[in-house]
């Protein structure tokens, strides 16, 4: 619903699921837990809020304010998977 093109929507749907399978393979942090990565803890809660809001937007009718909100939240959802590894690498370098 957030992506007006059907092919783009299908690609986004496949990527949103594929990212969840690829992410553990790309995990190369020095620590396994998030307790030492305070910025990643903030990003985690950012992601939880985005998922809750995307769920809420999905239940709303397809109207003007909800379409734009869904598109912005979709971009933020995918940006998390770009920001999280970058912040982890930055934090690893900062700790050393």
Coordinates of N, CA and C in Angstrom, one line a residue:
X1 N 0.8 -1.2 0.0 CA 0.0 0.0 0.0 C 0.8 1.3 0.0
X2 N 2.0 1.2 0.5 CA 2.9 2.4 0.6 C 3.7 2.6 -0.7
X3 N 3.7 1.6 -1.5 CA 4.5 1.7 -2.8 C 3.4 1.6 -3.9
X4 N 3.3 2.7 -4.7 CA 2.3 2.7 -5.7 C 2.5 1.8 -6.9
X5 N 3.7 1.4 -7.2 CA 4.0 0.5 -8.3 C 3.8 -1.0 -7.8
X6 N 3.1 -1.8 -8.6 CA 3.0 -3.2 -8.1 C 4.3 -4.0 -8.1
X7 N 5.1 -3.8 -9.1 CA 6.4 -4.5 -9.1 C 7.3 -4.0 -8.0
X8 N 7.3 -2.7 -7.7 CA 8.0 -2.2 -6.6 C 7.5 -2.7 -5.3
X9 N 6.2 -2.9 -5.1 CA 5.7 -3.4 -3.9 C 6.1 -4.8 -3.7
X10 N 6.1 -5.6 -4.8 CA 6.5 -7.0 -4.6 C 7.9 -7.1 -4.3
X11 N 8.8 -6.3 -4.9 CA 10.2 -6.3 -4.6 C 10.4 -5.9 -3.1
X12 N 9.7 -4.9 -2.7 CA 9.8 -4.4 -1.3 C 9.4 -5.5 -0.3
X13 N 8.3 -6.2 -0.7 CA 7.9 -7.3 0.2 C 8.9 -8.4 0.3
X14 N 9.4 -8.8 -0.8 CA 10.5 -9.9 -0.9 C 11.7 -9.4 -0.1
X15 N 12.1 -8.2 -0.3 CA 13.3 -7.6 0.4 C 13.1 -7.6 1.9
X16 N 11.9 -7.2 2.3 CA 11.6 -7.1 3.8 C 11.7 -8.5 4.5
X17 N 11.4 -9.5 3.8 CA 11.6 -10.9 4.3 C 13.0 -11.4 4.1
X18 N 13.6 -11.1 3.0 CA 14.9 -11.6 2.7 C 16.0 -10.9 3.6
X19 N 15.7 -9.7 4.0 CA 16.6 -9.0 4.9 C 16.7 -9.8 6.3
X20 N 15.6 -10.3 6.7 CA 15.6 -11.0 8.0 C 16.4 -12.3 7.9
X21 N 16.5 -12.9 6.7 CA 17.3 -14.1 6.6 C 18.8 -13.8 6.4
X22 N 19.1 -12.6 5.7 CA 20.5 -12.2 5.4 C 21.2 -11.6 6.6
X23 N 20.4 -10.9 7.4 CA 21.0 -10.1 8.5 C 21.9 -11.0 9.5
X24 N 21.4 -12.2 9.9 CA 22.3 -12.9 10.8 C 23.6 -13.4 10.2
X25 N 23.6 -13.5 8.9 CA 24.9 -13.9 8.2 C 25.8 -12.7 8.2
X26 N 25.3 -11.5 8.1 CA 26.2 -10.3 8.0 C 26.6 -9.8 9.4
X27 N 26.2 -10.5 10.4 CA 26.5 -10.0 11.8 C 27.9 -10.3 12.1
X28 N 28.7 -9.3 12.2 CA 30.2 -9.4 12.4 C 30.6 -8.6 13.6
X29 N 29.7 -8.3 14.5 CA 30.1 -7.5 15.7 C 31.1 -8.3 16.6
X30 N 31.9 -7.5 17.4 CA 32.8 -8.2 18.3 C 32.1 -8.8 19.5
X31 N 31.0 -8.1 19.9 CA 30.2 -8.6 21.0 C 28.9 -9.2 20.4
X32 N 28.3 -10.2 21.1 CA 27.1 -10.8 20.6 C 25.8 -10.1 21.0
X33 N 25.9 -9.5 22.2 CA 24.7 -8.8 22.7 C 24.7 -7.3 22.4
X34 N 23.5 -6.7 22.6 CA 23.4 -5.3 22.4 C 23.7 -4.5 23.7
X35 N 24.1 -5.1 24.8 CA 24.3 -4.4 26.0 C 25.5 -3.5 25.9
X36 N 26.4 -3.7 25.0 CA 27.6 -2.9 24.9 C 27.5 -1.9 23.7
X37 N 26.4 -2.0 23.0 CA 26.1 -1.1 21.9 C 24.9 -0.2 22.2
X38 N 25.2 0.9 22.9 CA 24.0 1.7 23.3 C 23.3 2.4 22.1
X39 N 24.0 2.8 21.1 CA 23.4 3.4 19.9 C 22.5 2.3 19.2
X40 N 22.9 1.1 19.2 CA 22.1 0.1 18.6 C 20.9 -0.3 19.4
X41 N 21.0 -0.1 20.7 CA 19.8 -0.3 21.5 C 18.7 0.8 21.2
X42 N 19.2 2.0 21.0 CA 18.3 3.1 20.6 C 17.7 2.8 19.2
X43 N 18.5 2.3 18.3 CA 18.0 1.9 16.9 C 17.0 0.7 17.0
X44 N 17.2 -0.2 18.0 CA 16.3 -1.3 18.1 C 14.9 -0.8 18.5
X45 N 14.9 0.1 19.5 CA 13.6 0.6 19.9 C 12.9 1.5 18.8
X46 N 13.8 2.2 18.0 CA 13.3 2.9 16.9 C 12.6 2.0 15.9
X47 N 13.2 0.8 15.7 CA 12.7 -0.2 14.8 C 11.3 -0.8 15.3
X48 N 11.3 -1.0 16.6 CA 10.0 -1.5 17.2 C 8.9 -0.5 17.0
X49 N 9.2 0.8 17.2 CA 8.2 1.8 17.0 C 7.7 1.9 15.6
X50 N 8.7 1.7 14.7 CA 8.3 1.8 13.2 C 7.5 0.6 12.9
X51 N 7.7 -0.6 13.4 CA 6.9 -1.8 13.1 C 5.5 -1.6 13.6
X52 N 5.4 -1.1 14.8 CA 4.1 -0.8 15.4 C 3.3 0.2 14.6
X53 N 4.0 1.3 14.1 CA 3.3 2.3 13.3 C 2.9 1.8 11.9
X54 N 3.8 0.9 11.3 CA 3.5 0.3 10.0 C 2.3 -0.6 10.2
X55 N 2.2 -1.3 11.3 CA 1.0 -2.2 11.5 C -0.2 -1.3 11.6
X56 N -0.1 -0.2 12.3 CA -1.3 0.6 12.5 C -1.7 1.3 11.2
X57 N -0.7 1.7 10.4 CA -1.0 2.4 9.1 C -1.6 1.4 8.1
X58 N -1.2 0.1 8.2 CA -1.8 -0.9 7.4 C -3.3 -1.1 7.6
X59 N -3.8 -0.8 8.8 CA -5.2 -1.0 9.2 C -6.0 0.3 8.8
X60 N -5.4 1.4 8.5 CA -6.1 2.6 8.1 C -6.5 2.6 6.6
X61 N -7.5 3.4 6.3 CA -8.0 3.4 4.9 C -6.9 4.1 4.0
X62 N -6.9 3.8 2.7 CA -6.0 4.4 1.8 C -6.5 5.8 1.5
X63 N -6.0 6.7 2.3 CA -6.3 8.2 2.1 C -5.1 9.0 2.2
X64 N -5.2 10.3 1.9 CA -4.0 11.2 1.8 C -3.1 11.2 2.9
X65 N -3.4 11.4 4.2 CA -2.3 11.5 5.2 C -1.7 10.1 5.5
X66 N -2.5 9.0 5.3 CA -2.0 7.7 5.7 C -1.1 7.2 4.6
X67 N -1.3 7.6 3.4 CA -0.4 7.1 2.3 C 1.0 7.7 2.5
X68 N 1.1 9.0 2.7 CA 2.4 9.6 2.9 C 3.1 9.1 4.2
X69 N 2.3 8.9 5.2 CA 2.9 8.4 6.5 C 3.4 7.0 6.2
X70 N 2.7 6.1 5.5 CA 3.2 4.8 5.2 C 4.4 4.8 4.4
X71 N 4.5 5.7 3.4 CA 5.7 5.8 2.6 C 7.0 6.2 3.4
X72 N 6.8 7.2 4.3 CA 7.9 7.6 5.1 C 8.3 6.5 6.1
X73 N 7.4 5.8 6.7 CA 7.7 4.7 7.6 C 8.4 3.5 6.8
X74 N 8.0 3.3 5.6 CA 8.6 2.3 4.8 C 10.1 2.6 4.5
X75 N 10.4 3.8 4.2 CA 11.8 4.3 4.0 C 12.6 4.1 5.3
X76 N 12.0 4.5 6.4 CA 12.6 4.4 7.7 C 12.9 2.9 8.1
X77 N 11.9 2.1 7.7 CA 12.1 0.6 8.0 C 13.3 0.1 7.3
X78 N 13.5 0.4 6.0 CA 14.6 -0.1 5.3 C 15.9 0.6 5.6
X79 N 15.8 1.8 6.1 CA 17.0 2.6 6.5 C 17.6 2.0 7.7
X80 N 16.8 1.4 8.6 CA 17.3 0.7 9.8 C 18.4 -0.3 9.4
X81 N 18.1 -1.1 8.4 CA 19.0 -2.2 8.0 C 20.3 -1.7 7.4
X82 N 20.3 -0.5 7.0 CA 21.5 0.2 6.5 C 22.3 0.8 7.7
X83 N 21.5 1.5 8.5 CA 22.2 2.2 9.7 C 22.7 1.3 10.7
X84 N 22.0 0.2 11.0 CA 22.4 -0.7 12.1 C 23.9 -1.2 12.0
X85 N 24.2 -1.8 10.8 CA 25.6 -2.3 10.7 C 26.6 -1.2 10.7
X86 N 26.3 0.0 10.1 CA 27.2 1.1 10.1 C 27.5 1.6 11.6
X87 N 26.4 1.7 12.4 CA 26.6 2.1 13.8 C 27.4 1.1 14.5
X88 N 27.2 -0.2 14.3 CA 27.9 -1.2 15.0 C 29.4 -1.2 14.7
X89 N 29.7 -0.9 13.4 CA 31.2 -0.8 13.0 C 31.8 0.4 13.6
X90 N 31.0 1.5 13.6 CA 31.5 2.8 14.3 C 31.8 2.5 15.7
X91 N 30.8 1.8 16.4 CA 30.9 1.6 17.8 C 32.1 0.7 18.2
X92 N 32.4 -0.3 17.3 CA 33.5 -1.2 17.5 C 34.8 -0.4 17.4
X93 N 34.9 0.5 16.4 CA 36.1 1.3 16.2 C 36.3 2.3 17.4
X94 N 35.1 2.8 17.9 CA 35.2 3.7 19.0 C 35.7 3.1 20.3
X95 N 35.3 1.8 20.5 CA 35.6 1.1 21.7 C 37.1 0.7 21.7
X96 N 37.7 0.5 20.5 CA 39.1 0.1 20.4 C 40.0 1.3 20.4

